[in-house]
XYZ file of C-alpha atoms in Angstrom:
768
model
C -11.066 116.200 54.591
C -9.855 112.700 55.332
C -12.178 110.180 56.927
C -10.987 107.789 59.650
C -10.932 105.069 56.987
C -8.516 106.732 54.591
C -6.482 108.079 57.487
C -5.886 104.476 58.498
C -5.159 103.478 54.907
C -2.485 106.159 54.731
C -1.079 105.015 58.032
C -0.913 101.360 56.949
C 0.813 102.346 53.724
C 3.681 103.903 55.671
C 6.683 101.626 55.337
C 7.109 99.458 58.438
C 5.996 102.255 60.755
C 4.796 101.587 64.266
C 3.684 104.356 66.547
C 4.680 103.393 70.064
C 2.611 104.933 72.799
C 3.695 104.772 76.417
C 1.709 105.391 79.555
C 3.360 108.784 79.939
C 1.571 109.909 76.795
C 4.730 110.301 74.716
C 4.310 109.236 71.100
C 7.426 107.801 69.506
C 7.126 107.846 65.706
C 9.428 105.788 63.533
C 10.413 106.810 60.000
C 7.558 106.749 57.495
C 7.106 107.662 53.848
C 4.653 110.423 54.768
C 3.800 112.335 57.936
C 2.316 110.152 60.662
C -1.207 111.126 61.623
C -2.577 110.601 65.098
C -6.170 109.426 64.954
C -8.679 108.121 67.459
C -7.384 104.556 67.742
C -3.870 105.738 68.465
C -5.003 108.261 71.051
C -7.370 105.746 72.631
C -4.465 103.352 73.033
C -2.226 106.075 74.445
C -4.780 107.228 77.019
C -5.933 103.799 78.190
C -3.262 103.046 80.867
C -4.108 106.072 82.993
C -7.842 105.406 82.831
C -7.421 101.691 83.517
C -5.255 102.294 86.571
C -7.841 104.671 88.070
C -10.759 102.325 87.421
C -8.963 99.358 88.998
C -7.986 101.430 92.035
C -11.593 102.590 92.404
C -12.888 99.026 92.603
C -14.515 98.664 89.172
C -14.241 94.914 89.690
C -16.792 92.091 90.079
C -16.553 92.137 93.882
C -16.058 95.897 94.233
C -12.582 95.494 95.721
C -9.757 97.679 94.408
C -6.959 96.175 92.337
C -3.638 97.981 92.558
C -1.784 98.063 89.253
C 1.619 99.592 88.524
C 3.940 100.081 85.571
C 1.013 100.095 83.134
C 2.080 100.698 79.541
C 0.513 100.728 76.088
C 1.827 100.395 72.538
C 0.093 100.753 69.206
C 1.168 98.403 66.394
C 0.532 99.015 62.727
C -1.153 96.312 60.638
C 1.417 93.797 59.407
C 3.590 93.959 62.526
C 4.834 90.825 64.262
C 6.998 91.770 67.264
C 9.248 88.991 68.564
C 9.578 87.943 72.190
C 12.778 89.886 72.813
C 11.212 93.081 71.517
C 8.054 92.563 73.544
C 10.025 92.095 76.756
C 12.262 95.066 76.025
C 9.176 97.281 76.254
C 8.207 96.091 79.752
C 9.446 98.581 82.398
C 12.575 97.393 84.204
C 10.851 97.989 87.553
C 8.514 95.084 86.756
C 11.288 92.537 87.346
C 12.128 91.398 90.876
C 15.260 89.752 92.330
C 14.073 86.172 91.716
C 12.772 86.856 88.200
C 14.521 85.377 85.172
C 13.817 87.792 82.329
C 16.053 85.987 79.828
C 14.386 82.674 80.662
C 10.965 84.217 80.157
C 12.031 85.542 76.761
C 13.283 82.110 75.764
C 10.047 80.547 76.986
C 8.022 83.005 74.898
C 9.819 82.515 71.604
C 8.138 80.870 68.672
C 5.578 81.887 66.092
C 7.789 84.695 64.841
C 7.366 86.310 61.462
C 9.584 84.056 59.372
C 7.873 80.883 60.539
C 4.218 81.839 60.485
C 3.353 82.482 56.854
C -0.206 83.437 57.683
C -0.897 80.172 59.511
C -1.127 78.582 56.055
C -4.093 80.695 55.058
C -6.253 79.978 58.087
C -8.963 82.159 59.576
C -9.304 85.926 59.404
C -5.608 86.502 58.799
C -5.856 84.792 55.422
C -7.924 87.698 54.068
C -5.301 90.376 54.766
C -2.560 91.279 52.303
C 0.079 91.416 55.024
C -0.704 87.850 56.123
C 1.732 86.452 53.556
C 4.495 87.579 55.904
C 2.753 86.355 59.016
C 1.739 89.841 60.099
C -0.910 90.737 62.642
C -3.777 93.208 62.387
C -3.312 96.657 63.847
C -3.708 96.377 67.598
C -3.348 98.142 70.914
C -1.167 96.361 73.446
C -1.710 97.143 77.133
C 0.088 95.531 80.053
C 1.233 96.086 83.586
C 1.869 94.629 87.010
C -0.888 93.793 89.507
C -0.356 93.510 93.261
C -1.619 90.047 94.182
C -1.564 90.490 97.956
C -1.581 93.300 100.514
C 2.199 93.357 100.981
C 2.924 94.805 97.549
C 5.860 92.422 97.171
C 4.014 89.869 95.039
C 2.879 90.930 91.597
C 1.588 89.348 88.419
C 2.266 90.579 84.910
C -0.712 90.815 82.559
C -1.054 91.745 78.900
C -4.113 92.304 76.732
C -4.021 92.953 72.968
C -7.018 94.504 71.227
C -7.284 94.251 67.422
C -8.370 97.098 65.179
C -9.819 97.068 61.684
C -7.704 97.456 58.564
C -10.516 99.517 57.028
C -12.831 100.516 59.878
C -16.506 101.161 59.376
C -17.076 104.876 60.083
C -20.416 103.997 61.659
C -18.540 102.165 64.417
C -16.081 104.990 65.058
C -16.811 107.839 67.370
C -16.233 111.173 65.568
C -13.478 113.186 67.196
C -15.877 116.042 67.935
C -18.503 113.865 69.621
C -18.920 114.472 73.319
C -18.173 111.616 75.717
C -21.110 109.515 76.770
C -22.823 110.540 79.967
C -21.746 108.755 83.106
C -24.541 106.541 84.503
C -26.202 108.247 87.437
C -26.684 105.078 89.483
C -23.082 104.802 90.632
C -22.846 102.870 93.916
C -21.613 104.893 96.857
C -18.363 103.867 98.490
C -19.177 101.391 101.244
C -17.065 100.350 104.214
C -13.782 98.904 103.005
C -14.224 100.314 99.489
C -12.117 103.095 97.958
C -12.812 106.590 99.191
C -15.103 108.808 97.203
C -12.331 110.968 95.746
C -10.687 107.919 94.157
C -14.012 106.864 92.711
C -14.749 110.379 91.490
C -11.364 110.537 89.765
C -12.108 107.243 88.049
C -15.519 108.475 86.910
C -14.017 111.654 85.504
C -11.318 109.729 83.640
C -13.895 107.315 82.264
C -16.162 110.142 81.129
C -13.338 111.922 79.298
C -12.015 108.803 77.583
C -12.752 108.344 73.867
C -13.088 104.747 72.799
C -11.464 103.158 69.773
C -13.218 101.936 66.648
C -14.425 98.390 67.238
C -15.272 97.190 63.721
C -12.088 95.090 63.589
C -13.041 93.146 66.705
C -15.363 90.142 66.964
C -16.738 91.113 70.421
C -14.732 88.406 72.170
C -11.845 88.171 74.630
C -9.747 84.991 74.767
C -7.436 84.470 77.742
C -4.534 82.050 77.131
C -1.996 80.447 79.475
C 1.115 78.449 78.549
C 2.550 75.250 80.020
C 5.166 74.033 82.478
C 6.569 76.326 85.152
C 6.956 78.999 82.486
C 6.619 82.486 83.925
C 5.767 84.328 80.737
C 2.746 85.639 78.927
C 1.820 83.182 76.180
C 2.842 85.513 73.344
C 2.903 82.830 70.584
C -0.642 81.751 71.403
C -1.803 85.358 71.744
C -0.525 86.102 68.243
C -2.096 83.036 66.706
C -5.469 83.570 68.376
C -5.750 87.252 67.466
C -4.665 86.596 63.870
C -7.062 83.687 63.369
C -10.185 84.945 65.105
C -9.784 88.744 65.495
C -10.528 88.460 69.199
C -8.919 90.487 71.926
C -6.367 88.251 73.662
C -4.880 88.309 77.152
C -2.365 86.373 79.226
C -0.301 86.444 82.423
C 3.086 85.308 83.696
C 1.460 83.496 86.617
C 3.121 85.738 89.199
C 6.776 85.252 88.216
C 9.139 85.605 85.253
C 11.003 82.398 84.408
C 11.813 79.819 81.757
C 9.623 76.761 81.292
C 11.692 74.752 83.786
C 12.770 77.611 86.072
C 12.559 77.072 89.856
C 14.499 80.031 91.263
C 11.241 81.801 92.107
C 9.967 78.948 94.325
C 11.947 78.763 97.614
C 10.084 80.381 100.486
C 7.518 81.936 98.146
C 4.172 80.627 99.354
C 2.312 83.657 97.972
C 3.880 83.283 94.530
C 2.715 79.684 94.472
C -0.843 80.875 95.150
C -0.403 83.193 92.172
C 0.775 80.250 90.074
C -2.066 78.087 91.384
C -4.930 80.413 90.470
C -4.736 84.013 91.710
C -2.623 85.557 88.927
C -5.008 84.353 86.215
C -8.068 85.623 88.080
C -6.699 89.113 88.762
C -5.275 89.383 85.244
C -8.689 88.424 83.891
C -10.299 91.270 85.843
C -7.764 93.782 84.512
C -8.019 92.482 80.942
C -11.811 92.528 80.861
C -11.848 96.079 82.192
C -9.285 97.161 79.579
C -11.368 95.641 76.770
C -14.573 97.119 78.162
C -13.059 100.597 78.341
C -11.187 100.523 75.026
C -14.180 99.399 72.957
C -16.977 100.830 75.169
C -18.472 97.359 75.542
C -19.536 95.310 78.527
C -18.973 91.650 79.384
C -21.914 89.311 79.078
C -23.774 89.224 82.412
C -23.475 85.835 84.103
C -26.237 84.494 86.293
C -27.677 87.104 88.647
C -24.250 88.484 89.610
C -23.866 92.244 89.986
C -20.969 92.741 87.603
C -18.671 95.707 87.339
C -19.936 96.160 83.791
C -23.380 97.037 85.105
C -21.794 99.661 87.350
C -19.843 101.440 84.646
C -21.462 100.842 81.268
C -24.696 101.932 79.693
C -27.170 99.200 78.815
C -27.108 100.235 75.156
C -23.465 99.264 74.755
C -22.656 95.932 73.088
C -21.696 92.912 75.157
C -18.631 90.763 74.623
C -17.926 87.139 75.506
C -14.968 85.930 77.550
C -13.207 82.631 76.810
C -10.268 80.774 78.295
C -8.025 78.273 76.544
C -4.951 76.494 77.812
C -3.184 73.139 77.771
C -1.057 71.344 80.386
C -0.454 73.994 83.072
C -2.825 76.136 81.027
C -5.372 73.312 81.156
C -5.039 73.129 84.933
C -5.461 76.921 85.123
C -8.595 76.565 82.991
C -10.059 74.066 85.445
C -9.114 76.324 88.371
C -11.141 79.128 86.801
C -14.230 76.919 86.439
C -13.874 75.634 90.002
C -12.881 78.813 91.888
C -14.092 81.744 89.787
C -17.227 80.557 87.973
C -18.202 84.062 86.800
C -14.925 84.925 85.045
C -15.564 83.165 81.721
C -18.459 82.196 79.472
C -16.615 79.279 77.882
C -13.487 77.303 78.780
C -11.307 75.099 76.553
C -9.058 72.923 78.750
C -6.467 70.604 77.212
C -4.481 67.822 78.935
C -4.894 69.504 82.329
C -2.158 68.932 84.887
C -4.685 68.746 87.704
C -4.643 66.492 90.758
C -1.258 68.156 90.857
C 0.416 66.566 93.877
C -0.328 63.020 92.724
C 0.761 63.894 89.187
C 4.140 65.077 90.488
C 4.454 61.891 92.579
C 3.698 59.800 89.499
C 6.298 61.636 87.417
C 8.937 60.794 90.017
C 7.686 57.210 90.337
C 7.763 56.293 86.650
C 11.218 57.767 86.126
C 12.627 55.931 89.147
C 12.586 52.731 87.062
C 15.015 54.314 84.596
C 17.032 56.588 86.889
C 20.093 54.307 87.047
C 21.488 53.284 83.660
C 23.734 50.683 85.293
C 20.905 48.320 86.178
C 19.813 45.235 84.272
C 16.323 46.630 83.828
C 17.334 49.999 82.423
C 15.833 50.667 78.981
C 17.644 52.990 76.616
C 15.577 55.644 74.801
C 16.955 54.036 71.645
C 14.596 51.131 72.390
C 11.426 53.238 72.442
C 10.728 52.869 68.692
C 11.069 49.090 69.047
C 8.459 49.102 71.826
C 6.145 51.316 69.790
C 6.390 48.984 66.794
C 5.339 46.070 68.994
C 2.359 48.062 70.252
C 1.268 48.996 66.732
C 1.651 45.421 65.525
C -0.751 44.258 68.226
C -3.248 47.097 68.510
C -3.203 49.343 65.442
C -6.148 47.638 63.741
C -8.428 47.288 66.775
C -10.599 50.111 65.407
C -10.822 48.335 62.048
C -8.032 50.078 60.139
C -4.227 50.177 60.145
C -3.153 53.832 60.349
C -0.219 53.995 62.828
C -2.672 55.108 65.545
C -3.656 53.133 68.650
C -7.266 54.267 68.845
C -8.343 51.970 71.697
C -5.293 51.867 73.980
C -7.184 50.814 77.101
C -7.821 47.398 75.588
C -4.336 47.092 74.075
C -2.366 44.249 75.727
C 0.766 43.437 73.693
C 2.718 40.299 74.550
C 6.077 42.037 74.630
C 7.904 38.873 75.688
C 6.915 37.134 72.447
C 7.205 40.172 70.202
C 10.483 41.711 71.313
C 11.823 39.510 74.119
C 15.375 38.309 73.537
C 14.513 34.895 75.004
C 11.526 34.383 72.706
C 13.489 35.534 69.666
C 16.409 33.274 70.509
C 18.872 36.140 70.856
C 21.554 35.854 73.522
C 22.776 39.283 74.613
C 26.522 39.577 74.868
C 27.577 39.816 78.516
C 30.048 42.467 79.609
C 31.724 43.261 82.890
C 29.962 45.927 84.917
C 30.620 48.025 87.972
C 28.099 48.862 90.622
C 27.008 52.460 90.800
C 28.176 54.269 93.905
C 24.644 55.008 95.017
C 21.499 53.214 93.927
C 18.240 55.140 93.612
C 15.549 54.113 96.031
C 12.986 51.650 94.650
C 9.918 53.321 93.220
C 7.472 54.153 96.000
C 4.849 51.439 96.095
C 6.756 49.187 93.668
C 8.184 45.727 94.415
C 11.381 46.023 96.423
C 14.472 45.926 94.285
C 12.842 46.661 90.927
C 15.280 48.756 88.946
C 18.124 48.417 91.472
C 20.183 45.459 90.228
C 23.802 46.148 89.418
C 24.665 43.763 86.563
C 24.470 45.442 83.166
C 24.085 43.411 79.972
C 25.152 44.954 76.719
C 22.059 45.814 74.724
C 22.100 43.493 71.695
C 23.243 45.218 68.538
C 23.593 44.036 64.974
C 22.205 40.619 65.852
C 19.914 38.980 63.329
C 16.867 37.622 65.160
C 16.125 33.958 64.714
C 12.727 32.890 63.362
C 9.849 32.684 65.801
C 9.146 29.223 67.254
C 7.319 26.798 64.973
C 3.576 27.234 65.090
C 3.836 30.704 66.579
C 1.392 33.334 65.291
C 3.502 36.180 66.669
C 5.974 37.936 64.402
C 8.929 39.887 65.776
C 8.462 43.655 65.614
C 11.443 44.895 63.648
C 12.260 48.513 62.927
C 12.722 49.112 59.203
C 15.431 51.440 58.027
C 14.514 54.265 55.725
C 15.867 53.916 52.195
C 17.513 57.329 52.402
C 19.927 56.189 55.090
C 17.960 57.791 57.906
C 16.713 55.910 60.905
C 13.160 56.161 62.207
C 13.542 59.472 64.001
C 14.843 61.149 60.866
C 18.429 61.619 62.034
C 21.590 60.280 60.454
C 22.416 56.873 61.868
C 26.100 57.698 62.074
C 25.300 60.699 64.256
C 23.482 58.639 66.888
C 25.379 57.719 70.021
C 23.485 54.480 70.455
C 21.889 52.179 67.924
C 18.424 50.773 68.416
C 18.310 47.331 70.074
C 16.547 44.425 68.406
C 15.066 42.922 71.568
C 14.624 43.435 75.323
C 16.043 41.273 78.095
C 13.857 39.706 80.777
C 14.863 42.432 83.240
C 13.966 45.127 80.721
C 10.609 43.479 80.050
C 9.904 43.636 83.788
C 10.693 47.353 83.761
C 8.418 47.821 80.760
C 5.610 46.087 82.635
C 6.061 48.520 85.520
C 5.903 51.515 83.182
C 2.445 50.470 81.968
C 1.134 49.648 85.472
C -1.052 52.052 87.467
C 0.742 53.659 90.398
C -0.753 52.415 93.658
C 0.363 52.381 97.282
C -1.224 49.760 99.536
C -3.880 49.227 96.894
C -4.824 52.918 96.762
C -4.608 54.575 93.356
C -2.155 57.440 93.112
C -2.304 57.887 89.343
C -3.238 55.905 86.244
C -0.326 54.778 84.069
C 0.658 55.852 80.589
C -1.041 53.884 77.818
C 0.315 51.763 74.953
C 0.913 54.021 71.969
C 2.475 56.803 74.048
C 6.050 55.591 73.390
C 6.241 58.047 70.515
C 6.548 60.892 73.011
C 8.478 59.370 75.920
C 11.771 60.892 74.868
C 10.707 64.262 73.547
C 8.636 65.340 76.536
C 11.200 63.939 79.001
C 8.246 62.069 80.431
C 9.939 58.637 80.540
C 13.652 59.365 80.514
C 14.910 58.549 84.009
C 14.991 62.261 84.862
C 12.852 63.667 87.635
C 12.492 67.098 86.087
C 12.318 70.540 87.637
C 8.539 70.538 88.053
C 8.103 67.489 90.349
C 11.432 68.149 92.076
C 10.611 71.803 92.720
C 7.149 70.913 93.960
C 8.361 68.527 96.658
C 11.617 70.336 97.454
C 10.361 73.898 97.848
C 6.604 73.685 98.284
C 5.772 70.493 100.175
C 9.030 70.192 102.160
C 9.354 73.974 102.398
C 13.091 74.400 101.751
C 13.864 78.113 101.456
C 17.303 77.958 99.804
C 17.484 77.505 96.052
C 19.606 74.422 95.361
C 18.330 72.189 92.579
C 21.506 70.131 92.182
C 21.624 68.484 95.604
C 17.982 67.386 95.737
C 17.138 63.822 94.641
C 13.383 63.498 94.204
C 13.641 59.718 93.840
C 15.156 59.372 97.293
C 12.932 62.008 98.880
C 9.594 60.636 97.685
C 7.839 58.510 100.303
C 4.175 57.702 100.965
C 4.302 60.127 103.893
C 5.578 62.954 101.658
C 2.830 62.304 99.113
C 0.248 62.445 101.895
C 1.774 65.679 103.196
C 1.428 67.193 99.728
C -2.248 66.229 99.692
C -2.875 67.873 103.060
C -0.899 71.059 102.385
C -1.940 71.559 98.760
C 0.402 74.564 98.416
C -1.168 77.356 96.422
C -4.409 75.425 95.992
C -2.749 73.776 93.009
C -4.426 70.360 93.104
C -7.412 71.770 91.194
C -9.533 68.616 91.346
C -12.814 69.861 92.809
C -15.607 68.215 90.777
C -18.336 70.617 91.926
C -18.842 72.775 88.838
C -22.424 73.727 89.658
C -21.491 77.391 90.051
C -19.912 77.569 86.597
C -22.704 75.651 84.877
C -25.500 77.524 86.686
C -24.007 80.808 85.432
C -24.286 79.480 81.876
C -20.631 78.444 81.520
C -19.624 75.816 78.954
C -16.598 73.527 79.321
C -14.820 71.671 76.516
C -12.035 69.381 77.720
C -9.679 67.215 75.659
C -6.756 64.895 76.345
C -4.430 62.922 74.073
C -4.568 59.175 74.638
C -0.841 58.994 73.824
C 0.081 61.639 76.416
C 3.117 60.428 78.379
C 3.658 63.556 80.483
C 0.140 63.780 81.962
C -1.295 60.238 81.682
C -4.754 60.635 80.136
C -7.129 58.441 82.137
C -7.350 61.046 84.895
C -9.582 63.091 82.564
C -12.478 60.600 82.208
C -12.180 59.913 85.949
C -12.651 63.633 86.626
C -15.567 63.797 84.182
C -17.345 61.003 86.039
C -16.781 62.777 89.369
C -18.267 65.979 87.942
C -21.231 64.019 86.605
C -21.902 62.650 90.085
C -21.989 66.233 91.423
C -23.975 68.085 88.761
C -26.252 65.346 87.457
C -28.195 65.813 84.235
C -26.921 69.355 83.591
C -23.589 67.878 82.470
C -25.155 67.007 79.114
C -25.590 70.663 78.145
C -22.516 72.026 79.918
C -19.472 69.727 79.643
C -17.921 67.826 76.728
C -14.805 65.641 77.009
C -12.821 64.440 73.976
C -10.132 61.750 74.244
C -7.881 62.107 71.173
C -6.312 58.879 69.814
C -2.647 59.144 68.882
C -2.137 62.665 70.275
C 0.799 63.262 72.607
C 0.916 65.997 75.247
C -1.257 68.848 73.903
C -0.191 68.199 70.297
C 1.987 66.013 68.104
C 1.993 62.301 67.398
C 0.485 60.178 64.655
C -3.103 61.078 65.537
C -5.392 63.810 64.218
C -4.315 66.507 66.646
C -4.992 69.523 64.424
C -8.329 70.824 65.699
C -7.678 74.315 67.077
C -6.631 73.251 70.553
C -4.484 75.268 72.930
C -0.726 75.000 72.495
C -1.007 73.947 68.847
C 0.852 76.968 67.513
C 3.671 75.529 65.407
C 3.640 76.846 61.821
C 1.216 74.740 59.812
C -0.531 73.217 62.831
C -4.018 74.361 61.959
C -7.498 72.867 61.650
C -8.486 71.628 58.228
C -11.334 74.137 57.864
C -12.311 77.416 59.476
C -15.606 76.270 61.001
C -17.036 74.859 64.212
C -16.896 71.276 62.917
C -13.100 71.306 62.624
C -12.050 74.002 65.119
C -12.727 73.299 68.805
C -12.491 76.952 69.856
C -15.068 77.936 67.226
C -17.243 75.041 68.417
C -17.057 76.429 71.952
C -18.044 79.892 70.705
C -21.013 78.453 68.795
C -22.104 76.644 71.952
C -21.863 79.714 74.192
C -23.283 82.294 71.796
C -25.845 80.313 69.799
C -26.637 77.327 71.983
C -25.349 74.865 69.382
C -24.201 71.904 71.490
C -21.047 70.342 70.000
C -21.042 66.647 69.300
C -18.638 64.887 66.926
C -15.812 67.098 65.650
C -13.185 66.339 63.004
C -9.439 66.344 63.571
C -6.790 66.352 60.849
C -3.343 64.803 60.448
C -0.915 66.079 57.825
C 1.945 64.372 56.029
C 5.640 64.485 56.730
C 7.976 65.972 54.156
C 8.495 62.443 52.834
C 4.745 62.127 52.312
C 3.758 59.645 55.009
C 2.985 59.284 58.696
C 5.444 60.610 61.290
C 7.845 58.038 62.698
C 9.223 60.308 65.415
C 8.037 63.368 67.265
C 10.669 65.428 65.467
C 9.026 64.761 62.087
C 7.237 67.967 61.083
C 3.712 67.570 59.718
C 2.518 71.035 58.641
C -0.645 71.698 56.673
C 1.441 72.609 53.627
C 2.667 69.020 53.249
C -0.847 67.835 52.412
C -3.608 65.970 54.212
C -2.830 62.448 55.432
C -6.128 61.577 57.091
C -9.061 62.869 59.138
C -10.791 61.191 62.059
C -13.900 61.940 64.102
C -13.231 63.352 67.566
C -15.863 61.638 69.661
C -17.432 62.999 72.846
C -16.742 60.756 75.828
C -17.685 57.973 76.428
C -18.064 57.162 72.714
C -15.103 56.111 70.551
C -14.451 56.166 66.808
C -15.120 52.834 65.073
C -14.996 51.927 61.397
C -18.525 51.719 60.018
C -19.697 48.181 59.276
C -20.484 49.139 55.676
C -17.261 51.099 55.161
C -14.747 48.308 54.640
C -14.172 49.340 51.053
C -14.419 53.057 51.766
C -11.541 55.464 51.982
C -10.410 54.832 55.541
C -8.350 58.011 55.526
C -11.626 59.972 55.699
C -13.508 60.672 58.927
C -16.797 59.786 57.204
C -15.765 56.120 57.188
C -16.046 56.114 60.997
C -18.767 56.601 63.559
C -18.756 57.421 67.250
C -20.141 54.485 69.208
């Protein structure tokens, strides 16, 4: 007689077989080399949708209120599978998509981390120990998803998915024998109170729960990690779900935020105030409830009790069942969603990892319009071409690279970096006379940036950017050298592309008008002396172009926010709306008062989350040009003023030198943060010193308070530091350097006795 272990071994050995189980109970078996055998894990996966739907309808939720779920489905995947985004979306019932949903855009927004590009995450984490990991495969897992009604109308719904890993070779002691009777239902089941589901619904849920046979849980680490992607993307974060489950063997969950769309899609916005509430916070919360209940039922476990709350786990599970921990990780929009959970739903998660959060949302959108207004018209004297960004970055590095004691292409202390751009790259200082050309005025000039000096960025004369001009020597006695951009010996320019293929060559200096624009880009955004948002910092130039953060384009996110949410336009028409002209101080103030969807997410009172035992780890790249970073320490200080001394044991903030938005840049951004899912973007070591998510787990589960962590930077294919965002730096290229990641307010400084040490090693630095 075969045991569950060798049954699974036989099943895994079947060539590329995946048993697909739908909510209807039909088992679709693909061709295998031997007969497919249905065993407990497969049946548990098949039966879960029906049980989950009944439990949600019966109010097995933290507040006892029913959650109405539809179109629930489940699929079982064999070990070694790696379904792509198109295949994952093909399995979602067609009835899940509404008239404003963009299914194709959601698929595009979910692509990445597919089988050919993963290669086992370069041998990182739990996946490295499995034979199928060489092809980037995942462990066997049960995938459950569905649609949740987010309001009483039934017309607004959020998509959720939860994936639950299973062991390659399960421990029979953790598997329920097929002939074992279901566990007894706890007798102390609360009676249906006023407003709660009727008794027959609750009885049906109890009966379904009693008859359900759980799956083997030996392949699971007793954790659930909820992940959310960035931008306006209406899609479950499939790439991050795959990476997290493969690395850590946790259950993983995600949501589409209440709509299906691409990262920059706005079709779902006009007239949809309820959908914006879903995007703001509600979709994540309700999807968390459904995901936790799915995990609890599938593994017969219960979530860790938080504070003195009467959780749904206590209502439905026996005290002898194991507990599991719930974590959240996200960056950008995901980072804002993480903060919303801590602020609004303090009992949802035990630990939260929030990266580069797009909170203080209305002012962030105003800032994104403001900074791009300086570059919106390329016919002005002050317009700066993106081809000049490397020149500006070189000037910054020349001035500020060694302020931490070592030259490493990283601006570690950008707040004290004050380059004299006029001397370094100013055409006047360098003695270069730009060639004048005839210009024509643009038909319509963009409005001056709100709160900026009148006329900045609105002049009509256009000088030709100087090209192929040899700069003259600096004035006699000058200690400032011009920042020139070296060409690569292989005929490539600094962003790795063929020079002949570029439409515009890099300039060798900036005119006086361009220097004035540059000054405005680095200046905090204020109106009548009141801060709207802190500016980008020196060293961020590396990412201006790639993130479209400083490109003279207003972008769908800030435009959609003011067009459809604050101004309330109900007709979708992105082309005719000019955010630069629309933005006024009055409109910014209106956005603050309305706060559509509760999206601002800047409440510093985290007492509820901390009092329930919650732990928050927060990080932000100092070279972030899309979400300027100094908002994060400002928020930390506001929280500190609210919670007092408890912040020491509850909240850690890390400001990452040289990291762009969520990832990338010349800094040591490989530390297990959210959104870092490109192939080869992995921490140096699989431990809590190098991996921020593992550090959070150690803090929550063992009380080990994180302090200094270690980030890693890897080499380009050429063997050096990246010179453009497009330069890939995967782990496989070799280690370039490590740096300490210091808890705020400390910063990494070269040790006084380490001048002769290897400055590429984090041990040569200290946090001070």
